[in-house]
């Protein structure tokens, strides 16, 4: 069966909502045993996991020991980890660097960089040869957007981490790739202070709309499965054509010739 994830053990961080949830759902439907990691303790994580036949493990990825426990618990329960999706991340409201609180920027890095770093660091010993690591990054890690210095830099760091670890793990045939989406229609897009992101999707992405979380999940599915054997060390853009250039639709909207 093409693109099957039967018999695969997959760990997805930040899986309660948005992209993480879409990835968990798709992986579960493709046959994987899915461990959804999330930081909330309001019962919604367990509920979300139950709805898609996944298992919830409470984990704050900014805390090294909790990442370690998540991966060890998964290994103890299932015997291996075939797929790791580092997805949990946060963004700060738009603010130029001189007004950005350094402690908040450091905290952001604890999740957006060290959450991913520790995820890989502590998963590799439990991963058999041929496994797949997927880092949900952002096109903000490739192209800069003013007002998001810490977030952009954290994503740039993930793209660099992805390449380095891909080289380190190549002799074990463990593939490591980053997915770099443009704006995605998830709760993150509607946070206060992120209003310009939605406008960018409308005016700047050639396809003229934000990405759907399910579209990111479809790419993650391809990178996770055994049909994808020769892609590693990539940062793959899924941005409605933005990295290709300026589209006509946004321009027409700008000058009032299109809705
Ligand atoms: N939404 C966008 O426009 C956009 C664009 C490009 C890339 N991304 C990336 O996609 C990924 C998913 O984002 P999303 O849009 O689904 O966002 P979201 O805010 O809707 O979901 C993020 C999830 O991560 C969880 N999380 C945050 N910090 C955590 C921590 N320390 N420990 C455990 N869980 C934590 C949140 O509780 C939430 O469930 C992120 O890496 C984000 O940077 C998002």
Coordinates of C-alpha atoms and ligand atoms in Angstrom, one line a residue:
X1 CA 0.0 0.0 0.0
X2 CA 1.5 3.4 -1.0
X3 CA 2.3 5.9 1.8
X4 CA 1.3 3.4 4.5
X5 CA 2.3 4.1 8.1
X6 CA 1.2 0.7 9.4
X7 CA 3.4 -0.5 12.3
X8 CA 5.0 2.9 12.7
X9 CA 5.3 4.5 16.1
X10 CA 5.1 8.3 15.7
X11 CA 5.6 11.1 18.3
X12 CA 4.2 14.5 17.5
X13 CA 4.8 17.5 19.8
X14 CA 2.2 20.2 20.2
X15 CA -0.4 17.9 18.8
X16 CA -3.5 19.2 20.5
X17 CA -4.5 21.7 17.9
X18 CA -3.5 23.3 14.6
X19 CA -0.8 21.6 12.5
X20 CA 0.1 19.1 15.2
X21 CA -3.4 17.9 15.4
X22 CA -3.7 17.6 11.6
X23 CA -0.5 15.6 11.5
X24 CA -1.6 13.3 14.3
X25 CA -5.0 12.7 12.6
X26 CA -3.4 12.0 9.2
X27 CA -0.8 9.7 10.7
X28 CA -3.4 7.8 12.6
X29 CA -5.6 7.4 9.5
X30 CA -2.5 6.1 7.6
X31 CA -2.1 3.3 10.2
X32 CA 0.5 4.7 12.7
X33 CA 0.4 4.4 16.4
X34 CA 0.4 8.1 17.4
X35 CA 1.7 9.6 20.6
X36 CA 0.4 13.2 20.9
X37 CA 2.5 15.3 23.2
X38 CA 1.0 18.6 24.5
X39 CA 1.6 20.9 27.4
X40 CA -2.0 21.6 28.5
X41 CA -3.5 19.9 31.5
X42 CA -7.2 20.9 31.0
X43 CA -8.1 17.4 29.7
X44 CA -8.5 18.7 26.1
X45 CA -5.3 17.0 25.0
X46 CA -6.6 13.6 26.1
X47 CA -10.0 14.4 24.4
X48 CA -8.3 15.4 21.2
X49 CA -6.1 12.3 21.2
X50 CA -9.0 10.0 21.9
X51 CA -11.0 11.3 19.0
X52 CA -8.3 10.2 16.6
X53 CA -7.2 7.0 18.3
X54 CA -4.0 8.5 19.6
X55 CA -2.4 8.5 23.0
X56 CA -1.8 11.8 24.9
X57 CA 1.4 12.3 26.9
X58 CA 1.5 15.6 28.8
X59 CA 4.8 17.3 27.9
X60 CA 6.1 20.8 28.0
X61 CA 8.9 20.7 25.3
X62 CA 10.6 23.7 26.8
X63 CA 11.6 21.5 29.8
X64 CA 14.4 19.1 28.9
X65 CA 13.5 16.5 31.4
X66 CA 9.9 16.3 30.1
X67 CA 11.1 15.7 26.6
X68 CA 13.4 13.0 27.8
X69 CA 10.5 11.3 29.7
X70 CA 8.2 11.6 26.7
X71 CA 10.6 9.7 24.5
X72 CA 11.6 7.1 27.1
X73 CA 8.0 6.4 28.0
X74 CA 7.2 5.9 24.4
X75 CA 10.1 3.6 23.9
X76 CA 9.2 1.6 27.1
X77 CA 5.7 1.3 25.9
X78 CA 6.2 0.6 22.2
X79 CA 9.8 -0.6 21.8
X80 CA 10.9 2.1 19.3
X81 CA 10.2 5.5 17.7
X82 CA 10.0 5.5 13.9
X83 CA 8.8 9.0 13.3
X84 CA 9.4 12.2 15.3
X85 CA 7.6 15.4 14.4
X86 CA 8.9 18.4 16.3
X87 CA 6.0 20.9 15.9
X88 CA 5.3 22.7 19.2
X89 CA 6.4 26.3 18.9
X90 CA 5.3 29.8 20.0
X91 CA 5.4 33.2 18.4
X92 CA 5.6 36.7 20.1
X93 CA 3.5 39.6 19.1
X94 CA 5.0 41.8 16.4
X95 CA 7.7 44.1 17.9
X96 CA 10.9 45.5 16.6
X97 CA 14.1 44.3 18.3
X98 CA 14.7 47.4 20.5
X99 CA 11.3 46.8 22.1
X100 CA 11.5 43.0 22.4
X101 CA 11.9 41.7 25.9
X102 CA 15.1 39.6 26.0
X103 CA 13.7 37.1 28.6
X104 CA 10.7 36.5 26.4
X105 CA 13.0 35.9 23.4
X106 CA 15.0 33.4 25.4
X107 CA 11.8 31.6 26.5
X108 CA 10.8 31.4 22.9
X109 CA 14.1 29.7 22.1
X110 CA 13.5 27.2 24.9
X111 CA 10.5 25.9 23.0
X112 CA 11.2 26.7 19.4
X113 CA 14.8 25.7 19.4
X114 CA 15.7 23.6 22.4
X115 CA 12.3 21.8 22.3
X116 CA 13.3 20.5 18.8
X117 CA 17.0 20.0 19.7
X118 CA 16.2 17.9 22.8
X119 CA 13.5 16.0 20.9
X120 CA 16.1 14.8 18.4
X121 CA 18.9 14.4 21.0
X122 CA 16.8 12.1 23.2
X123 CA 14.9 10.3 20.4
X124 CA 17.8 9.1 18.2
X125 CA 18.8 6.2 20.6
X126 CA 15.3 4.8 20.3
X127 CA 15.0 5.2 16.5
X128 CA 15.7 2.2 14.3
X129 CA 17.7 2.8 11.1
X130 CA 15.5 4.2 8.3
X131 CA 13.4 6.4 10.7
X132 CA 12.2 9.9 9.8
X133 CA 12.5 13.2 11.8
X134 CA 10.4 16.1 10.6
X135 CA 10.9 19.6 12.0
X136 CA 8.0 22.0 11.4
X137 CA 9.8 25.2 10.7
X138 CA 8.6 28.2 8.8
X139 CA 9.3 30.2 5.7
X140 CA 10.2 32.9 8.3
X141 CA 13.4 30.8 8.7
X142 CA 14.3 31.4 5.1
X143 CA 12.9 34.9 4.4
X144 CA 12.8 37.5 7.1
X145 CA 9.7 39.4 8.1
X146 CA 10.1 42.6 10.1
X147 CA 8.9 42.5 13.7
X148 CA 9.6 38.8 14.4
X149 CA 13.3 38.7 15.0
X150 CA 13.3 36.0 17.7
X151 CA 10.7 33.8 16.0
X152 CA 12.4 34.1 12.5
X153 CA 15.8 33.4 14.1
X154 CA 14.5 30.3 15.9
X155 CA 13.2 29.0 12.6
X156 CA 16.4 29.7 10.8
X157 CA 18.2 27.8 13.6
X158 CA 15.9 24.9 13.0
X159 CA 16.7 24.8 9.3
X160 CA 20.4 24.8 10.2
X161 CA 19.9 22.1 12.9
X162 CA 18.0 20.0 10.3
X163 CA 20.9 20.0 7.9
X164 CA 23.5 19.3 10.5
X165 CA 21.6 16.4 12.1
X166 CA 20.7 15.0 8.6
X167 CA 24.4 14.7 7.9
X168 CA 25.1 13.2 11.4
X169 CA 22.4 10.5 11.0
X170 CA 22.8 9.7 7.3
X171 CA 24.9 6.6 8.0
X172 CA 22.0 5.2 9.9
X173 CA 19.6 6.1 7.1
X174 CA 17.6 8.3 9.4
X175 CA 16.2 11.2 7.3
X176 CA 15.8 14.6 8.8
X177 CA 13.8 17.3 7.0
X178 CA 12.2 20.7 7.8
X179 CA 8.9 21.8 6.5
X180 CA 8.7 25.6 6.0
X181 CA 5.1 26.8 5.6
X182 CA 3.9 30.3 5.0
X183 CA 0.9 31.5 7.1
X184 CA -1.3 28.5 8.1
X185 CA -4.9 28.8 9.1
X186 CA -4.5 27.7 12.7
X187 CA -5.1 29.5 16.1
X188 CA -1.5 30.9 15.9
X189 CA -2.5 33.0 12.9
X190 CA -5.2 34.8 14.9
X191 CA -3.1 35.6 17.9
X192 CA -3.2 39.4 18.9
X193 CA -0.1 41.0 17.3
X194 CA -0.1 38.7 14.3
X195 CA -2.7 40.5 12.2
X196 CA -0.2 41.3 9.4
X197 CA 0.4 37.6 8.7
X198 CA -3.2 37.2 7.5
X199 CA -2.8 40.2 5.2
X200 CA 0.4 38.8 3.8
X201 CA -1.4 35.6 2.8
X202 CA -4.0 37.7 1.1
X203 CA -1.7 40.0 -0.8
X204 CA 1.7 38.3 -1.0
X205 CA 1.2 34.6 -1.4
X206 CA 0.7 34.0 -5.2
X207 CA -2.1 31.4 -4.4
X208 CA -3.8 34.2 -2.3
X209 CA -4.7 32.3 0.8
X210 CA -3.2 30.9 3.9
X211 CA -2.1 27.2 3.9
X212 CA -4.4 24.7 5.5
X213 CA -3.0 22.6 8.4
X214 CA -4.1 19.5 6.5
X215 CA -1.8 20.5 3.6
X216 CA 1.2 20.6 6.0
X217 CA 0.1 17.2 7.3
X218 CA 0.1 15.8 3.8
X219 CA 3.7 16.8 3.3
X220 CA 4.7 15.5 6.7
X221 CA 3.0 12.2 5.8
X222 CA 5.1 11.9 2.6
X223 CA 8.3 12.7 4.5
X224 CA 7.4 10.2 7.2
X225 CA 6.6 7.2 5.0
X226 CA 8.9 4.6 3.4
X227 CA 8.1 5.8 -0.1
X228 CA 10.2 8.8 0.6
X229 CA 13.7 7.3 0.8
X230 CA 16.0 9.8 -0.8
X231 CA 15.1 13.2 0.7
X232 CA 17.1 14.4 3.7
X233 CA 18.6 17.6 5.0
X234 CA 16.0 19.7 3.1
X235 CA 14.0 22.7 4.2
X236 CA 10.9 22.4 2.0
X237 CA 8.8 25.4 1.4
X238 CA 5.0 25.1 1.4
X239 CA 4.1 28.7 0.9
X240 CA 1.6 29.1 -2.0
X241 CA 4.4 30.2 -4.3
X242 CA 5.8 33.0 -2.2
X243 CA 9.4 31.8 -2.5
X244 CA 9.0 31.7 -6.4
X245 CA 8.1 35.4 -6.7
X246 CA 5.3 37.9 -6.7
X247 CA 2.0 36.6 -8.0
X248 CA -0.6 38.5 -10.0
X249 CA -3.6 37.9 -7.7
X250 CA -2.0 39.8 -4.8
X251 CA -1.1 42.6 -7.1
X252 CA -4.7 42.8 -8.5
X253 CA -6.1 42.8 -4.9
X254 CA -3.7 45.6 -4.0
X255 CA -4.8 47.9 -6.9
X256 CA -8.5 46.9 -6.4
X257 CA -8.9 44.7 -9.5
X258 CA -9.6 41.5 -7.6
X259 CA -11.3 40.6 -4.3
Ligands
LIG1 N1 0.3 29.3 11.9 C1 1.2 29.8 11.1 O1 0.9 30.8 10.4 C2 2.5 29.1 11.0 C3 3.3 29.4 9.8 C4 4.5 28.8 9.7 C5 5.0 27.9 10.6 N2 4.2 27.6 11.7 C6 4.7 26.5 12.6 O2 3.8 25.5 12.6 C7 3.9 24.8 13.9 C8 2.5 24.6 14.5 O3 1.9 25.8 14.7 P1 0.4 26.1 14.7 O4 0.1 27.1 13.6 O5 -0.4 24.8 14.7 O6 0.2 26.8 16.1 P2 -0.8 26.7 17.3 O7 -0.5 27.7 18.2 O8 -2.2 26.6 16.7 O9 -0.4 25.2 17.9 C9 0.8 25.1 18.6 C10 0.7 23.9 19.6 O10 1.9 23.8 20.2 C11 1.7 23.7 21.6 N3 2.9 24.2 22.4 C12 3.4 25.5 22.4 N4 4.4 25.5 23.2 C13 4.6 24.3 23.7 C14 5.5 23.7 24.7 N5 6.4 24.4 25.3 N6 5.3 22.4 24.9 C15 4.3 21.6 24.3 N7 3.5 22.1 23.5 C16 3.6 23.4 23.2 C17 0.5 24.6 21.9 O11 -0.2 24.3 23.1 C18 -0.4 24.2 20.7 O12 -1.1 23.0 20.9 C19 4.8 25.7 14.7 O13 6.1 25.1 14.7 C20 4.8 27.0 14.0 O14 5.9 27.8 14.3 C21 3.0 28.2 11.9

